[in-house]
XYZ file of C-alpha atoms in Angstrom:
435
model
C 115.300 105.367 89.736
C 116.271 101.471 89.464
C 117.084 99.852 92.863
C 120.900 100.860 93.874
C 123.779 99.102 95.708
C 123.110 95.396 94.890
C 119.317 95.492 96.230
C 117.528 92.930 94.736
C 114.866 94.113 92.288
C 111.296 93.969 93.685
C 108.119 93.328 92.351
C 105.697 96.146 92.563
C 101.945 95.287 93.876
C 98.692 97.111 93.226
C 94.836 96.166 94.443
C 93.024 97.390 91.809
C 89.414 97.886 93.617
C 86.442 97.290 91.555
C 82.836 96.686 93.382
C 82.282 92.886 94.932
C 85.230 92.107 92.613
C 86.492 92.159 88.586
C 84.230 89.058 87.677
C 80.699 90.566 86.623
C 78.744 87.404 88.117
C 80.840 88.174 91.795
C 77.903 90.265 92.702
C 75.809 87.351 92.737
C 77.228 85.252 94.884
C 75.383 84.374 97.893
C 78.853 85.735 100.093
C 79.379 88.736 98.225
C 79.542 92.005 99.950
C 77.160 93.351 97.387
C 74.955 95.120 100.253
C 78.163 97.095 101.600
C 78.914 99.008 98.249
C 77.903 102.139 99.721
C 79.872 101.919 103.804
C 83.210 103.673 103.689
C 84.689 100.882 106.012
C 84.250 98.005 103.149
C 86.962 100.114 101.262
C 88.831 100.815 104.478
C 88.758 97.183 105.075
C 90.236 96.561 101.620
C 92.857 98.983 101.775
C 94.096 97.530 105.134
C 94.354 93.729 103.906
C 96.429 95.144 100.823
C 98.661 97.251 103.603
C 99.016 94.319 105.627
C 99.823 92.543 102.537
C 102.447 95.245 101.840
C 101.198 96.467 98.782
C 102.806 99.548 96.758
C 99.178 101.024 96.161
C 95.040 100.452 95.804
C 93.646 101.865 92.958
C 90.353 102.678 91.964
C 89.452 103.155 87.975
C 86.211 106.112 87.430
C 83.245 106.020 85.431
C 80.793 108.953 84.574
C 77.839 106.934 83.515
C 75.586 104.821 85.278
C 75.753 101.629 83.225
C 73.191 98.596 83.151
C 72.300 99.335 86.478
C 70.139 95.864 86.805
C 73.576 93.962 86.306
C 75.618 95.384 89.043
C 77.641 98.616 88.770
C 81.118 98.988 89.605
C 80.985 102.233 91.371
C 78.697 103.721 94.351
C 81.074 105.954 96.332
C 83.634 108.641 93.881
C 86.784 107.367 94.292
C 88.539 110.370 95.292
C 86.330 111.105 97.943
C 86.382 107.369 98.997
C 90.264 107.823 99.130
C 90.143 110.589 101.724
C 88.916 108.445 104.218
C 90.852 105.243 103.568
C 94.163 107.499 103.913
C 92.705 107.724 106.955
C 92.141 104.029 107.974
C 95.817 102.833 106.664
C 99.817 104.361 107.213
C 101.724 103.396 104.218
C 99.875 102.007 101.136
C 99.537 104.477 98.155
C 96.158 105.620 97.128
C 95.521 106.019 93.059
C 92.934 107.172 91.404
C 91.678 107.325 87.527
C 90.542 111.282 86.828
C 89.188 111.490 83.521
C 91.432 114.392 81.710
C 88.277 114.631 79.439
C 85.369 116.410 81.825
C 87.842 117.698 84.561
C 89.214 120.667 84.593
C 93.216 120.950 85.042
C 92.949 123.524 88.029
C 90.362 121.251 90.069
C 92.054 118.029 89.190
C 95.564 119.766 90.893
C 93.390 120.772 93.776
C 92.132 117.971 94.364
C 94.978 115.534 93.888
C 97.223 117.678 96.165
C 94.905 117.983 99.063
C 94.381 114.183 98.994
C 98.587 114.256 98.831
C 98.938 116.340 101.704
C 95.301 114.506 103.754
C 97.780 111.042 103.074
C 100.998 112.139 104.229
C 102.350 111.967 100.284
C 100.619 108.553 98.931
C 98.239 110.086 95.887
C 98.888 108.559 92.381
C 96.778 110.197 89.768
C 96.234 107.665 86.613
C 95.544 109.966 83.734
C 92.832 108.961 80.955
C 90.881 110.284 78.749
C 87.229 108.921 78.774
C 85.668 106.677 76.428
C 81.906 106.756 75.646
C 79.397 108.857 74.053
C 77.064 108.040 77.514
C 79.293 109.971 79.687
C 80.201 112.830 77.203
C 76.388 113.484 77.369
C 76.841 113.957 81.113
C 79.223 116.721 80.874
C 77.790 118.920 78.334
C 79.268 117.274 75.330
C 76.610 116.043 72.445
C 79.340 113.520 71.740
C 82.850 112.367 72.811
C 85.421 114.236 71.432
C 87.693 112.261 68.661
C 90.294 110.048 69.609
C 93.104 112.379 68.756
C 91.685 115.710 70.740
C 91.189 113.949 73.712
C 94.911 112.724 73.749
C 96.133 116.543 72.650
C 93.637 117.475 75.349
C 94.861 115.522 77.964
C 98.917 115.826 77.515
C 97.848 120.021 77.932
C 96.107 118.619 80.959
C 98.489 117.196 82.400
C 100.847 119.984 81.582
C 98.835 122.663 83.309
C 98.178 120.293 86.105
C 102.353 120.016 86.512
C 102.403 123.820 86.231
C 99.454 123.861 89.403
C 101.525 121.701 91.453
C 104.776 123.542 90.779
C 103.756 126.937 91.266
C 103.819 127.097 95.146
C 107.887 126.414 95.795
C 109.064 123.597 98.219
C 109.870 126.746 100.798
C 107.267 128.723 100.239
C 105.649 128.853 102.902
C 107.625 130.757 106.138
C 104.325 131.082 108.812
C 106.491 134.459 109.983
C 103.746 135.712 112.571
C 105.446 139.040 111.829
C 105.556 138.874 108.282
C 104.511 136.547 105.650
C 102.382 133.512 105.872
C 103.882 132.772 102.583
C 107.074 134.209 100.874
C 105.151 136.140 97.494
C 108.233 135.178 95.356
C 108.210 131.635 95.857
C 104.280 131.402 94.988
C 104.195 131.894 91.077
C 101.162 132.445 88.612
C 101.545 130.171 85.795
C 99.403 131.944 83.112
C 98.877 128.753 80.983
C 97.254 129.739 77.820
C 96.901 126.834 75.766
C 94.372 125.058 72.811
C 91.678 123.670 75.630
C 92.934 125.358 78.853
C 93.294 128.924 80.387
C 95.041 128.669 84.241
C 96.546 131.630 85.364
C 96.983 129.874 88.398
C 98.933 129.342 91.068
C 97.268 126.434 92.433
C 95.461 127.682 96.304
C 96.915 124.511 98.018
C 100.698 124.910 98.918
C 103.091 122.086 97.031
C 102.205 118.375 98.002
C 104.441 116.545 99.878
C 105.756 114.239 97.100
C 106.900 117.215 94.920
C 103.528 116.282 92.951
C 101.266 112.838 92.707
C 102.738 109.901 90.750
C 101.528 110.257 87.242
C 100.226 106.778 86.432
C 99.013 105.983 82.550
C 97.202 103.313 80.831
C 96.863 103.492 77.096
C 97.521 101.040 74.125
C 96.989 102.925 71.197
C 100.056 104.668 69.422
C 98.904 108.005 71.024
C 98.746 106.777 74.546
C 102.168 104.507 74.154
C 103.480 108.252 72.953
C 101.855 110.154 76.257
C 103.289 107.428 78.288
C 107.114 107.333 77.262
C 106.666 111.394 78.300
C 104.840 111.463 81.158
C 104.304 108.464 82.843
C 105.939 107.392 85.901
C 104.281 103.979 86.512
C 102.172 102.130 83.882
C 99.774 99.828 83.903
C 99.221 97.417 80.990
C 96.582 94.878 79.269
C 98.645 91.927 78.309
C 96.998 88.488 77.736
C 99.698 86.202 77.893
C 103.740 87.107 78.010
C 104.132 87.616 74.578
C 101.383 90.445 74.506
C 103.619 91.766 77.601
C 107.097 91.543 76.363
C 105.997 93.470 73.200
C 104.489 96.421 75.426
C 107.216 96.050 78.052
C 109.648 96.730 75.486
C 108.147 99.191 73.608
C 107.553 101.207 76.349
C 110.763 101.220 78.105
C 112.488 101.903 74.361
C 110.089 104.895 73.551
C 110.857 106.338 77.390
C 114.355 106.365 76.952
C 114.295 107.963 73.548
C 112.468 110.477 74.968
C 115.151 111.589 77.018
C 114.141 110.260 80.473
C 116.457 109.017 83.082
C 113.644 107.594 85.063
C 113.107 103.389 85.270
C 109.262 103.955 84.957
C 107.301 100.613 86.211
C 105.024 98.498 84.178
C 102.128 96.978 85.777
C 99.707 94.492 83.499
C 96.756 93.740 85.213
C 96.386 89.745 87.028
C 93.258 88.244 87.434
C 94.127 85.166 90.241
C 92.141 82.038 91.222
C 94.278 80.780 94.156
C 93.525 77.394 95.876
C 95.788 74.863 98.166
C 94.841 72.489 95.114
C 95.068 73.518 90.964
C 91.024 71.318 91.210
C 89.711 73.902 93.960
C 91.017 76.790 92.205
C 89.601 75.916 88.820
C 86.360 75.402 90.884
C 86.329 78.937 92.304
C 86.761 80.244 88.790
C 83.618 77.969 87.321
C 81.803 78.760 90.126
C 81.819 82.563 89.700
C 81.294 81.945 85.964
C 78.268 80.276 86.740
C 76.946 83.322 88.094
C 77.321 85.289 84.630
C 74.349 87.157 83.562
C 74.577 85.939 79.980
C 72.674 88.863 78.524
C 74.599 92.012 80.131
C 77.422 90.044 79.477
C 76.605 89.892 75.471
C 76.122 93.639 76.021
C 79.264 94.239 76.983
C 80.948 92.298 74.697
C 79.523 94.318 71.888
C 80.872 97.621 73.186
C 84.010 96.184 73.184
C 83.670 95.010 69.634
C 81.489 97.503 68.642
C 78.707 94.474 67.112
C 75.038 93.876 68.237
C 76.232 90.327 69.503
C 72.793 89.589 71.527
C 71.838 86.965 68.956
C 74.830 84.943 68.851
C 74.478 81.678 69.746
C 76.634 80.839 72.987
C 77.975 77.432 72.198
C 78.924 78.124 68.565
C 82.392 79.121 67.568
C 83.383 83.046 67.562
C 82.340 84.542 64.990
C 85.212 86.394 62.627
C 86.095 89.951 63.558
C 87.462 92.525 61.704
C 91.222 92.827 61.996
C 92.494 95.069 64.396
C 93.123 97.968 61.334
C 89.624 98.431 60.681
C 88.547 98.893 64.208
C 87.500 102.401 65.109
C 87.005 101.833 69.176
C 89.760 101.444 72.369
C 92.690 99.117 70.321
C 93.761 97.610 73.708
C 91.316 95.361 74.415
C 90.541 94.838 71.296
C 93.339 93.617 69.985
C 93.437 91.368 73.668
C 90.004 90.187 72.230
C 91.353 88.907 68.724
C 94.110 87.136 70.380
C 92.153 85.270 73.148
C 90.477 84.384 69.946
C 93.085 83.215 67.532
C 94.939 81.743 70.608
C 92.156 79.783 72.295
C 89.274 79.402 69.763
C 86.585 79.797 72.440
C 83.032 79.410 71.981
C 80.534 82.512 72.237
C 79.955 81.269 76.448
C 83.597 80.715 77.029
C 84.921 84.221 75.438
C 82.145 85.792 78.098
C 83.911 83.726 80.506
C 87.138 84.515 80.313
C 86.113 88.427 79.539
C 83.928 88.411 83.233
C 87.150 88.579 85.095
C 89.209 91.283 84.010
C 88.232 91.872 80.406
C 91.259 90.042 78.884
C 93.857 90.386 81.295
C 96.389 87.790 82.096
C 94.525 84.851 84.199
C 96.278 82.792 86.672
C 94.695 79.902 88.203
C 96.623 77.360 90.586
C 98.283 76.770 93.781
C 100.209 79.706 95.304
C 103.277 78.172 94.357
C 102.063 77.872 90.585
C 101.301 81.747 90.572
C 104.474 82.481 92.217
C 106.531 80.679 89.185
C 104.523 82.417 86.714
C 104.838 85.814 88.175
C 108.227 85.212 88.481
C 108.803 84.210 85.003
C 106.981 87.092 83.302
C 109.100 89.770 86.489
C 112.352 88.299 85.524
C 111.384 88.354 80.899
C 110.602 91.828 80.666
C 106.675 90.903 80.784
C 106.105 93.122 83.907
C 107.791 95.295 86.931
C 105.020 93.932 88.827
C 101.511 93.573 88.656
C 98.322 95.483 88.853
C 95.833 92.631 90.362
C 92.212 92.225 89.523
C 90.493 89.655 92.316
C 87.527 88.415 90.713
C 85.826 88.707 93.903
C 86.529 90.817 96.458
C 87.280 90.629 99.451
C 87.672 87.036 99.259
C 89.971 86.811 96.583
C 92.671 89.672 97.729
C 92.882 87.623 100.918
C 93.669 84.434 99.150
C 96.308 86.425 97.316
C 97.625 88.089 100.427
C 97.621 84.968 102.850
C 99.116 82.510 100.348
C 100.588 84.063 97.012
C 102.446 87.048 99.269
C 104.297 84.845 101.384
C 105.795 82.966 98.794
C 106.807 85.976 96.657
C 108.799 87.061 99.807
C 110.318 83.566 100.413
C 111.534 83.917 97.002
C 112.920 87.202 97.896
C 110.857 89.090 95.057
C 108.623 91.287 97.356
C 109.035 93.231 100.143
C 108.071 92.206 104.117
C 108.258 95.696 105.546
C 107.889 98.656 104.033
C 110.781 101.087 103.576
C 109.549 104.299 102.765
C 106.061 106.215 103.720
C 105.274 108.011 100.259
C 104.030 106.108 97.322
C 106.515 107.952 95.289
C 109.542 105.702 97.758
C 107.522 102.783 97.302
C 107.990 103.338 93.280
C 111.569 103.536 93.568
C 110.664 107.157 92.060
C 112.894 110.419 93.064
C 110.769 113.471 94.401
C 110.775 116.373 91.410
């Protein structure tokens, strides 16, 4: 629900967690933690500076291929497994995860997601997708992916059995009568889910989590997963480029919710990729510095999965090239359409599109003072551009403790973020009521 009696509205903070850091050169560097990718305390570590910085949440995105291997992956440890044990190393930040509604099964997914709610005390957010690439269909039995539209009929069933799981032990079900019932039979309820992709009879074999169920997070563009979103989503995160990109989303999103009949404030996160620096100079220095560190050819490789062209003959100081308009294009919309406007907006060469992609893909940049990123968070919090922000340190950990030492301080100064927390559950964090 929206903040109550007079409380000033507060931004909302996630780390999003992504190997030595969002930029693909941070690997590289000669400080990264590139050799740690695989010890449990480098994420424990990361959770507790974002705790300490008061953050709603970490997050962690999931991938089921090994990709270019040579050029640094993004994941070692699975995330949900990961999560387990940073729950363990931190008190009050909320731990989120990406589980692809694709390969997963609705049953596991519940059991999983609600022992991780009740291992954290009530802190699991569960951001629903569905996966992406022909690669990791071909891990999971599939000769292909599935089209665009199945997966998204696919995963709102998914997420409608998983819903049934969670709801099918009651919140007093269990009694622990030593002379009767460990559990009350009535209050512990098959389901019998029978749908297009799923059969769960259910119920779920792990008793109802503590937050009623994880916080349903969601993260599509396209009209189908703006449409799963507006019915299911509690918290969002978004792609937006520049405030324009956001205010369109923000607004869409927060029309299309209520129209659905929801009397639920649901936050909207874009993701923030942040160069912070005492001076504007040493911050635009980090920035070139990491982009120095680009592998030019896996970068041209992932450019053209994102555009869907062979792009490894382009010439890297020539103009972009023209791109099909966002109609034609058969792949992920989001990005794309990020892509085209990056273009139109900035007219980069070949080299600086790569550039600006390393570090987030397209999401919002911010490079400055802390005071500078301050005002601009601000600006988009108080325009309907964002409920808060989703951030993306190009290089981690170094760049989450620039943000937390100098950006944090003087969001609170301004009154915008919180200096304790208030609540234990990452549901309270949300401003979300328990179901």
């Amino acid at each position: 629900m929206a903040a109550t009696h007079n409380q000033q509205r507060m931004m909302h903070l996630n780390l999003f967690i992504m190997g030595c850091g969002h930029h693909k050169g941070a690997w590289r560097h000669p400080n990264s933690s590139v050799e740690r990718l695989g010890d449990i305390r480098y994420y424990e570590e990361l959770a507790q500076i974002a705790e300490r910085g008061k953050f709603d949440a970490v997050f962690f995105a999931d991938g089921q291929a090994a990709v270019n291997v040579s050029d640094g992956s993004p994941w070692f440890l699975e995330p949900l497994t990961t999560m387990a044990a940073m729950s363990r190393a931190t008190e009050k930040i909320g731990l989120i995860s990406t589980v692809s509604s694709t390969f997963y099964t609705p049953f596991h997914a519940a059991r999983m997601m609600a022992s991780l709610d009740h291992i954290s005390g009530g802190r699991m957010g569960w951001n629903v997708v569905t996966s992406m690439f022909d690669m990791e269909a071909r891990n999971h039995n599939y000769q292909a992916m599935p089209v665009h539209a199945d997966r998204y009929r696919r995963a709102d069933e998914f997420v409608d059995a998983a819903l049934k799981l969670w709801g099918s032990w009651a919140e007093d079900a269990l009694s622990f009568d030593r002379a009767g019932h460990y559990a009350d039979p009535d209050k512990v309820q098959p389901i019998h889910h029978n749908g297009e992709f799923f059969l769960v009879d259910g119920p779920l074999n792990v008793p109802r989590p503590p937050q009623g169920h994880p916080v349903l997070f969601q993260a599509g563009a396209s009209e189908q997963g703006r449409e799963l979103a507006a019915r299911r989503a509690e918290a969002i995160y978004a792609v937006a480029y520049d405030l324009p990109a956001a205010q369109e989303y923000y607004r869409d999103i927060k029309r299309r919710v209520q129209e659905a009949g929801r009397d639920v404030d649901v936050p909207i996160m874009p993701g923030l990729v942040t160069y912070v620096a005492a001076t504007e100079a040493e911050a635009k220095a980090k920035q070139r510095e990491l982009d120095e560190m680009l592998p030019v050819a896996a970068s041209l490789r992932q450019l053209g999965l994102f555009i869907e062209q062979d792009c490894s003959n382009w010439d890297l100081d020539a103009p972009m090239p023209e791109l099909p308009p966002l109609s034609e294009f058969t792949g992920p919309k989001g990005r794309y359409s990020t892509i085209l406007r990056i273009i139109e907006t900035e007219q980069p060469t070949v080299r600086e599109l790569l550039g600006r992609l390393a570090a987030g893909g397209g999401h919002c940049t911010m490079v400055g003072t802390p005071k500078q990123i301050a005002d601009k968070m601000e600006h988009w919090f108080n325009n309907e551009g964002a409920d808060g922000f989703n951030l993306m340190p190009p290089s981690l950990p170094y760049s989450i403790e620039d943000f937390v030492e100098q950006v944090v301080p003087e969001l609170q100064r301004r009154g915008l973020f919180r200096s304790e927390y208030e609540t234990n559950t990452l549901r309270g964090h949300l401003g979300l009521t328990k179901p």
